[in-house]
Amino acid sequence: MELVPFTSARKSMATVIQKDSTYHCHVKGASEIILEQCTHYINSKGEIAEVTAQEKERVLAYIQTLAEGALRTISIAYRETTDSLIFIFCFILILI
């Protein structure tokens, strides 16, 4: 297992676990930073869908709305891969 610790410059942290020939990477951090790294997300039907520019704008607007209400967010993403750099945006946690 590898741990990439949180830094204020990166605004995220990650763990990487190898199981057989597959690597499982779990990342958490500032929502706008995590979203920028993601190419796919889990939609309301539980399906993996590609992140479009329109979807990114919608999520960033939601994050901004929460921030205006003094709410902070943290997002979580993951990938399971042998060689790909596809991160899947999971969800936003709202901190009160």
PDB file of N, CA, C and O in Angstrom, residues 28-86:
ATOM      1  N   LYS A  28      -9.077  11.765  -2.095  1.00  0.00           N
ATOM      2  CA  LYS A  28     -10.043  12.703  -1.528  1.00  0.00           C
ATOM      3  C   LYS A  28      -9.373  14.059  -1.418  1.00  0.00           C
ATOM      4  O   LYS A  28      -8.152  14.160  -1.286  1.00  0.00           O
ATOM      5  N   GLY A  29     -10.192  15.098  -1.524  1.00  0.00           N
ATOM      6  CA  GLY A  29      -9.623  16.430  -1.437  1.00  0.00           C
ATOM      7  C   GLY A  29     -10.614  17.501  -1.852  1.00  0.00           C
ATOM      8  O   GLY A  29     -11.822  17.249  -1.935  1.00  0.00           O
ATOM      9  N   ALA A  30     -10.095  18.680  -2.134  1.00  0.00           N
ATOM     10  CA  ALA A  30     -10.925  19.811  -2.529  1.00  0.00           C
ATOM     11  C   ALA A  30     -11.736  19.434  -3.774  1.00  0.00           C
ATOM     12  O   ALA A  30     -11.194  18.927  -4.754  1.00  0.00           O
ATOM     13  N   SER A  31     -13.027  19.685  -3.716  1.00  0.00           N
ATOM     14  CA  SER A  31     -13.937  19.232  -4.782  1.00  0.00           C
ATOM     15  C   SER A  31     -13.528  19.711  -6.161  1.00  0.00           C
ATOM     16  O   SER A  31     -13.532  18.936  -7.120  1.00  0.00           O
ATOM     17  N   GLU A  32     -13.161  20.990  -6.296  1.00  0.00           N
ATOM     18  CA  GLU A  32     -12.811  21.510  -7.615  1.00  0.00           C
ATOM     19  C   GLU A  32     -11.523  20.882  -8.145  1.00  0.00           C
ATOM     20  O   GLU A  32     -11.363  20.679  -9.349  1.00  0.00           O
ATOM     21  N   ILE A  33     -10.602  20.515  -7.255  1.00  0.00           N
ATOM     22  CA  ILE A  33      -9.346  19.866  -7.660  1.00  0.00           C
ATOM     23  C   ILE A  33      -9.619  18.432  -8.107  1.00  0.00           C
ATOM     24  O   ILE A  33      -9.127  17.989  -9.158  1.00  0.00           O
ATOM     25  N   ILE A  34     -10.393  17.701  -7.331  1.00  0.00           N
ATOM     26  CA  ILE A  34     -10.709  16.308  -7.665  1.00  0.00           C
ATOM     27  C   ILE A  34     -11.503  16.250  -8.965  1.00  0.00           C
ATOM     28  O   ILE A  34     -11.212  15.442  -9.851  1.00  0.00           O
ATOM     29  N   LEU A  35     -12.507  17.114  -9.105  1.00  0.00           N
ATOM     30  CA  LEU A  35     -13.323  17.122 -10.313  1.00  0.00           C
ATOM     31  C   LEU A  35     -12.471  17.363 -11.559  1.00  0.00           C
ATOM     32  O   LEU A  35     -12.687  16.740 -12.599  1.00  0.00           O
ATOM     33  N   GLU A  36     -11.505  18.231 -11.468  1.00  0.00           N
ATOM     34  CA  GLU A  36     -10.647  18.557 -12.613  1.00  0.00           C
ATOM     35  C   GLU A  36      -9.859  17.333 -13.091  1.00  0.00           C
ATOM     36  O   GLU A  36      -9.555  17.211 -14.275  1.00  0.00           O
ATOM     37  N   GLN A  37      -9.554  16.411 -12.188  1.00  0.00           N
ATOM     38  CA  GLN A  37      -8.784  15.213 -12.541  1.00  0.00           C
ATOM     39  C   GLN A  37      -9.645  14.089 -13.109  1.00  0.00           C
ATOM     40  O   GLN A  37      -9.126  13.116 -13.635  1.00  0.00           O
ATOM     41  N   CYS A  38     -10.963  14.217 -12.971  1.00  0.00           N
ATOM     42  CA  CYS A  38     -11.858  13.120 -13.335  1.00  0.00           C
ATOM     43  C   CYS A  38     -12.297  13.182 -14.792  1.00  0.00           C
ATOM     44  O   CYS A  38     -12.553  14.248 -15.336  1.00  0.00           O
ATOM     45  N   THR A  39     -12.414  12.003 -15.381  1.00  0.00           N
ATOM     46  CA  THR A  39     -12.900  11.882 -16.750  1.00  0.00           C
ATOM     47  C   THR A  39     -14.282  11.229 -16.784  1.00  0.00           C
ATOM     48  O   THR A  39     -14.964  11.283 -17.790  1.00  0.00           O
ATOM     49  N   HIS A  40     -14.684  10.601 -15.698  1.00  0.00           N
ATOM     50  CA  HIS A  40     -15.965   9.906 -15.597  1.00  0.00           C
ATOM     51  C   HIS A  40     -16.576  10.171 -14.227  1.00  0.00           C
ATOM     52  O   HIS A  40     -15.877  10.592 -13.306  1.00  0.00           O
ATOM     53  N   TYR A  41     -17.874   9.916 -14.105  1.00  0.00           N
ATOM     54  CA  TYR A  41     -18.550  10.041 -12.822  1.00  0.00           C
ATOM     55  C   TYR A  41     -19.653   8.994 -12.722  1.00  0.00           C
ATOM     56  O   TYR A  41     -20.019   8.369 -13.714  1.00  0.00           O
ATOM     57  N   ILE A  42     -20.167   8.798 -11.519  1.00  0.00           N
ATOM     58  CA  ILE A  42     -21.276   7.874 -11.304  1.00  0.00           C
ATOM     59  C   ILE A  42     -22.556   8.708 -11.317  1.00  0.00           C
ATOM     60  O   ILE A  42     -22.729   9.584 -10.471  1.00  0.00           O
ATOM     61  N   ASN A  43     -23.444   8.444 -12.277  1.00  0.00           N
ATOM     62  CA  ASN A  43     -24.660   9.245 -12.385  1.00  0.00           C
ATOM     63  C   ASN A  43     -25.739   8.758 -11.409  1.00  0.00           C
ATOM     64  O   ASN A  43     -25.515   7.814 -10.646  1.00  0.00           O
ATOM     65  N   SER A  44     -26.900   9.398 -11.442  1.00  0.00           N
ATOM     66  CA  SER A  44     -27.976   9.088 -10.494  1.00  0.00           C
ATOM     67  C   SER A  44     -28.541   7.684 -10.668  1.00  0.00           C
ATOM     68  O   SER A  44     -29.204   7.170  -9.772  1.00  0.00           O
ATOM     69  N   LYS A  45     -28.253   7.040 -11.804  1.00  0.00           N
ATOM     70  CA  LYS A  45     -28.694   5.664 -12.039  1.00  0.00           C
ATOM     71  C   LYS A  45     -27.642   4.646 -11.602  1.00  0.00           C
ATOM     72  O   LYS A  45     -27.818   3.449 -11.772  1.00  0.00           O
ATOM     73  N   GLY A  46     -26.509   5.139 -11.077  1.00  0.00           N
ATOM     74  CA  GLY A  46     -25.429   4.260 -10.657  1.00  0.00           C
ATOM     75  C   GLY A  46     -24.538   3.816 -11.801  1.00  0.00           C
ATOM     76  O   GLY A  46     -23.717   2.919 -11.638  1.00  0.00           O
ATOM     77  N   GLU A  47     -24.693   4.457 -12.957  1.00  0.00           N
ATOM     78  CA  GLU A  47     -23.895   4.114 -14.131  1.00  0.00           C
ATOM     79  C   GLU A  47     -22.679   5.028 -14.231  1.00  0.00           C
ATOM     80  O   GLU A  47     -22.727   6.181 -13.820  1.00  0.00           O
ATOM     81  N   ILE A  48     -21.607   4.501 -14.809  1.00  0.00           N
ATOM     82  CA  ILE A  48     -20.418   5.313 -15.038  1.00  0.00           C
ATOM     83  C   ILE A  48     -20.601   6.045 -16.358  1.00  0.00           C
ATOM     84  O   ILE A  48     -20.867   5.429 -17.390  1.00  0.00           O
ATOM     85  N   ALA A  49     -20.499   7.380 -16.306  1.00  0.00           N
ATOM     86  CA  ALA A  49     -20.692   8.222 -17.487  1.00  0.00           C
ATOM     87  C   ALA A  49     -19.498   9.151 -17.645  1.00  0.00           C
ATOM     88  O   ALA A  49     -18.801   9.460 -16.676  1.00  0.00           O
ATOM     89  N   GLU A  50     -19.275   9.611 -18.870  1.00  0.00           N
ATOM     90  CA  GLU A  50     -18.167  10.516 -19.138  1.00  0.00           C
ATOM     91  C   GLU A  50     -18.496  11.915 -18.620  1.00  0.00           C
ATOM     92  O   GLU A  50     -19.612  12.390 -18.753  1.00  0.00           O
ATOM     93  N   VAL A  51     -17.507  12.559 -18.014  1.00  0.00           N
ATOM     94  CA  VAL A  51     -17.683  13.936 -17.542  1.00  0.00           C
ATOM     95  C   VAL A  51     -17.569  14.863 -18.745  1.00  0.00           C
ATOM     96  O   VAL A  51     -16.539  14.905 -19.416  1.00  0.00           O
ATOM     97  N   THR A  52     -18.630  15.598 -19.017  1.00  0.00           N
ATOM     98  CA  THR A  52     -18.625  16.566 -20.110  1.00  0.00           C
ATOM     99  C   THR A  52     -18.315  17.948 -19.532  1.00  0.00           C
ATOM    100  O   THR A  52     -18.382  18.151 -18.314  1.00  0.00           O
ATOM    101  N   ALA A  53     -18.005  18.888 -20.392  1.00  0.00           N
ATOM    102  CA  ALA A  53     -17.772  20.263 -19.948  1.00  0.00           C
ATOM    103  C   ALA A  53     -19.022  20.807 -19.257  1.00  0.00           C
ATOM    104  O   ALA A  53     -18.932  21.495 -18.243  1.00  0.00           O
ATOM    105  N   GLN A  54     -20.187  20.474 -19.785  1.00  0.00           N
ATOM    106  CA  GLN A  54     -21.454  20.928 -19.194  1.00  0.00           C
ATOM    107  C   GLN A  54     -21.640  20.342 -17.792  1.00  0.00           C
ATOM    108  O   GLN A  54     -22.072  21.035 -16.873  1.00  0.00           O
ATOM    109  N   GLU A  55     -21.309  19.077 -17.623  1.00  0.00           N
ATOM    110  CA  GLU A  55     -21.444  18.431 -16.308  1.00  0.00           C
ATOM    111  C   GLU A  55     -20.471  19.059 -15.309  1.00  0.00           C
ATOM    112  O   GLU A  55     -20.831  19.308 -14.159  1.00  0.00           O
ATOM    113  N   LYS A  56     -19.241  19.338 -15.737  1.00  0.00           N
ATOM    114  CA  LYS A  56     -18.271  19.994 -14.857  1.00  0.00           C
ATOM    115  C   LYS A  56     -18.778  21.352 -14.419  1.00  0.00           C
ATOM    116  O   LYS A  56     -18.695  21.702 -13.239  1.00  0.00           O
ATOM    117  N   GLU A  57     -19.329  22.125 -15.352  1.00  0.00           N
ATOM    118  CA  GLU A  57     -19.867  23.448 -15.017  1.00  0.00           C
ATOM    119  C   GLU A  57     -20.996  23.336 -14.009  1.00  0.00           C
ATOM    120  O   GLU A  57     -21.090  24.138 -13.077  1.00  0.00           O
ATOM    121  N   ARG A  58     -21.877  22.338 -14.183  1.00  0.00           N
ATOM    122  CA  ARG A  58     -22.997  22.137 -13.269  1.00  0.00           C
ATOM    123  C   ARG A  58     -22.509  21.818 -11.860  1.00  0.00           C
ATOM    124  O   ARG A  58     -22.981  22.391 -10.878  1.00  0.00           O
ATOM    125  N   VAL A  59     -21.536  20.930 -11.749  1.00  0.00           N
ATOM    126  CA  VAL A  59     -21.010  20.547 -10.440  1.00  0.00           C
ATOM    127  C   VAL A  59     -20.258  21.718  -9.795  1.00  0.00           C
ATOM    128  O   VAL A  59     -20.415  21.981  -8.602  1.00  0.00           O
ATOM    129  N   LEU A  60     -19.453  22.431 -10.578  1.00  0.00           N
ATOM    130  CA  LEU A  60     -18.726  23.582 -10.031  1.00  0.00           C
ATOM    131  C   LEU A  60     -19.685  24.670  -9.555  1.00  0.00           C
ATOM    132  O   LEU A  60     -19.440  25.307  -8.523  1.00  0.00           O
ATOM    133  N   ALA A  61     -20.802  24.861 -10.258  1.00  0.00           N
ATOM    134  CA  ALA A  61     -21.810  25.833  -9.817  1.00  0.00           C
ATOM    135  C   ALA A  61     -22.431  25.396  -8.492  1.00  0.00           C
ATOM    136  O   ALA A  61     -22.672  26.226  -7.600  1.00  0.00           O
ATOM    137  N   TYR A  62     -22.664  24.097  -8.339  1.00  0.00           N
ATOM    138  CA  TYR A  62     -23.216  23.567  -7.087  1.00  0.00           C
ATOM    139  C   TYR A  62     -22.224  23.767  -5.936  1.00  0.00           C
ATOM    140  O   TYR A  62     -22.610  24.193  -4.845  1.00  0.00           O
ATOM    141  N   ILE A  63     -20.948  23.491  -6.182  1.00  0.00           N
ATOM    142  CA  ILE A  63     -19.915  23.703  -5.171  1.00  0.00           C
ATOM    143  C   ILE A  63     -19.872  25.175  -4.767  1.00  0.00           C
ATOM    144  O   ILE A  63     -19.789  25.506  -3.587  1.00  0.00           O
ATOM    145  N   GLN A  64     -19.961  26.070  -5.742  1.00  0.00           N
ATOM    146  CA  GLN A  64     -19.945  27.512  -5.474  1.00  0.00           C
ATOM    147  C   GLN A  64     -21.164  27.934  -4.647  1.00  0.00           C
ATOM    148  O   GLN A  64     -21.045  28.733  -3.726  1.00  0.00           O
ATOM    149  N   THR A  65     -22.332  27.398  -4.969  1.00  0.00           N
ATOM    150  CA  THR A  65     -23.541  27.701  -4.208  1.00  0.00           C
ATOM    151  C   THR A  65     -23.384  27.286  -2.747  1.00  0.00           C
ATOM    152  O   THR A  65     -23.753  28.029  -1.831  1.00  0.00           O
ATOM    153  N   LEU A  66     -22.821  26.114  -2.533  1.00  0.00           N
ATOM    154  CA  LEU A  66     -22.584  25.657  -1.157  1.00  0.00           C
ATOM    155  C   LEU A  66     -21.585  26.564  -0.455  1.00  0.00           C
ATOM    156  O   LEU A  66     -21.769  26.914   0.711  1.00  0.00           O
ATOM    157  N   ALA A  67     -20.529  26.953  -1.146  1.00  0.00           N
ATOM    158  CA  ALA A  67     -19.502  27.830  -0.557  1.00  0.00           C
ATOM    159  C   ALA A  67     -20.101  29.175  -0.162  1.00  0.00           C
ATOM    160  O   ALA A  67     -19.746  29.734   0.886  1.00  0.00           O
ATOM    161  N   GLU A  68     -21.016  29.693  -0.960  1.00  0.00           N
ATOM    162  CA  GLU A  68     -21.669  30.963  -0.637  1.00  0.00           C
ATOM    163  C   GLU A  68     -22.502  30.855   0.631  1.00  0.00           C
ATOM    164  O   GLU A  68     -22.748  31.855   1.303  1.00  0.00           O
ATOM    165  N   GLY A  69     -22.934  29.648   0.965  1.00  0.00           N
ATOM    166  CA  GLY A  69     -23.668  29.400   2.199  1.00  0.00           C
ATOM    167  C   GLY A  69     -22.755  28.985   3.334  1.00  0.00           C
ATOM    168  O   GLY A  69     -23.209  28.407   4.324  1.00  0.00           O
ATOM    169  N   ALA A  70     -21.454  29.245   3.203  1.00  0.00           N
ATOM    170  CA  ALA A  70     -20.430  28.933   4.209  1.00  0.00           C
ATOM    171  C   ALA A  70     -20.275  27.424   4.435  1.00  0.00           C
ATOM    172  O   ALA A  70     -19.875  26.997   5.512  1.00  0.00           O
ATOM    173  N   LEU A  71     -20.593  26.630   3.425  1.00  0.00           N
ATOM    174  CA  LEU A  71     -20.411  25.180   3.512  1.00  0.00           C
ATOM    175  C   LEU A  71     -19.185  24.778   2.701  1.00  0.00           C
ATOM    176  O   LEU A  71     -18.989  25.238   1.583  1.00  0.00           O
ATOM    177  N   ARG A  72     -18.356  23.929   3.286  1.00  0.00           N
ATOM    178  CA  ARG A  72     -17.172  23.431   2.597  1.00  0.00           C
ATOM    179  C   ARG A  72     -17.485  22.052   2.044  1.00  0.00           C
ATOM    180  O   ARG A  72     -18.331  21.338   2.560  1.00  0.00           O
ATOM    181  N   THR A  73     -16.783  21.673   0.997  1.00  0.00           N
ATOM    182  CA  THR A  73     -17.003  20.354   0.403  1.00  0.00           C
ATOM    183  C   THR A  73     -15.680  19.605   0.265  1.00  0.00           C
ATOM    184  O   THR A  73     -14.614  20.205   0.136  1.00  0.00           O
ATOM    185  N   ILE A  74     -15.794  18.295   0.287  1.00  0.00           N
ATOM    186  CA  ILE A  74     -14.675  17.391  -0.009  1.00  0.00           C
ATOM    187  C   ILE A  74     -15.235  16.362  -0.979  1.00  0.00           C
ATOM    188  O   ILE A  74     -16.355  15.895  -0.820  1.00  0.00           O
ATOM    189  N   SER A  75     -14.465  16.015  -1.982  1.00  0.00           N
ATOM    190  CA  SER A  75     -14.911  15.002  -2.944  1.00  0.00           C
ATOM    191  C   SER A  75     -14.009  13.788  -2.895  1.00  0.00           C
ATOM    192  O   SER A  75     -12.867  13.855  -2.442  1.00  0.00           O
ATOM    193  N   ILE A  76     -14.552  12.693  -3.388  1.00  0.00           N
ATOM    194  CA  ILE A  76     -13.846  11.422  -3.401  1.00  0.00           C
ATOM    195  C   ILE A  76     -13.890  10.867  -4.820  1.00  0.00           C
ATOM    196  O   ILE A  76     -14.918  10.946  -5.495  1.00  0.00           O
ATOM    197  N   ALA A  77     -12.770  10.322  -5.265  1.00  0.00           N
ATOM    198  CA  ALA A  77     -12.698   9.683  -6.581  1.00  0.00           C
ATOM    199  C   ALA A  77     -11.881   8.398  -6.447  1.00  0.00           C
ATOM    200  O   ALA A  77     -11.149   8.217  -5.472  1.00  0.00           O
ATOM    201  N   TYR A  78     -12.029   7.529  -7.424  1.00  0.00           N
ATOM    202  CA  TYR A  78     -11.245   6.295  -7.398  1.00  0.00           C
ATOM    203  C   TYR A  78     -10.937   5.848  -8.817  1.00  0.00           C
ATOM    204  O   TYR A  78     -11.529   6.311  -9.774  1.00  0.00           O
ATOM    205  N   ARG A  79     -10.022   4.927  -8.897  1.00  0.00           N
ATOM    206  CA  ARG A  79      -9.764   4.231 -10.157  1.00  0.00           C
ATOM    207  C   ARG A  79      -9.254   2.842  -9.828  1.00  0.00           C
ATOM    208  O   ARG A  79      -8.616   2.604  -8.798  1.00  0.00           O
ATOM    209  N   GLU A  80      -9.581   1.909 -10.697  1.00  0.00           N
ATOM    210  CA  GLU A  80      -9.049   0.548 -10.647  1.00  0.00           C
ATOM    211  C   GLU A  80      -8.415   0.320 -12.003  1.00  0.00           C
ATOM    212  O   GLU A  80      -9.098   0.427 -13.019  1.00  0.00           O
ATOM    213  N   THR A  81      -7.132   0.055 -12.018  1.00  0.00           N
ATOM    214  CA  THR A  81      -6.453   0.018 -13.306  1.00  0.00           C
ATOM    215  C   THR A  81      -5.164  -0.796 -13.259  1.00  0.00           C
ATOM    216  O   THR A  81      -4.637  -1.065 -12.192  1.00  0.00           O
ATOM    217  N   THR A  82      -4.700  -1.129 -14.433  1.00  0.00           N
ATOM    218  CA  THR A  82      -3.362  -1.692 -14.560  1.00  0.00           C
ATOM    219  C   THR A  82      -2.447  -0.680 -15.229  1.00  0.00           C
ATOM    220  O   THR A  82      -1.247  -0.729 -15.066  1.00  0.00           O
ATOM    221  N   ASP A  83      -3.037   0.263 -15.988  1.00  0.00           N
ATOM    222  CA  ASP A  83      -2.198   1.240 -16.691  1.00  0.00           C
ATOM    223  C   ASP A  83      -2.907   2.542 -17.055  1.00  0.00           C
ATOM    224  O   ASP A  83      -2.295   3.443 -17.592  1.00  0.00           O
ATOM    225  N   SER A  84      -4.179   2.679 -16.791  1.00  0.00           N
ATOM    226  CA  SER A  84      -4.936   3.848 -17.224  1.00  0.00           C
ATOM    227  C   SER A  84      -4.951   4.929 -16.154  1.00  0.00           C
ATOM    228  O   SER A  84      -4.761   4.656 -14.978  1.00  0.00           O
ATOM    229  N   LEU A  85      -5.189   6.162 -16.561  1.00  0.00           N
ATOM    230  CA  LEU A  85      -5.259   7.276 -15.627  1.00  0.00           C
ATOM    231  C   LEU A  85      -6.674   7.846 -15.561  1.00  0.00           C
ATOM    232  O   LEU A  85      -6.867   9.045 -15.471  1.00  0.00           O
ATOM    233  N   ILE A  86      -7.681   6.987 -15.596  1.00  0.00           N
ATOM    234  CA  ILE A  86      -9.077   7.421 -15.526  1.00  0.00           C
ATOM    235  C   ILE A  86      -9.514   7.453 -14.063  1.00  0.00           C
ATOM    236  O   ILE A  86      -9.465   6.451 -13.359  1.00  0.00           O
TER     237      ILE A  86
END
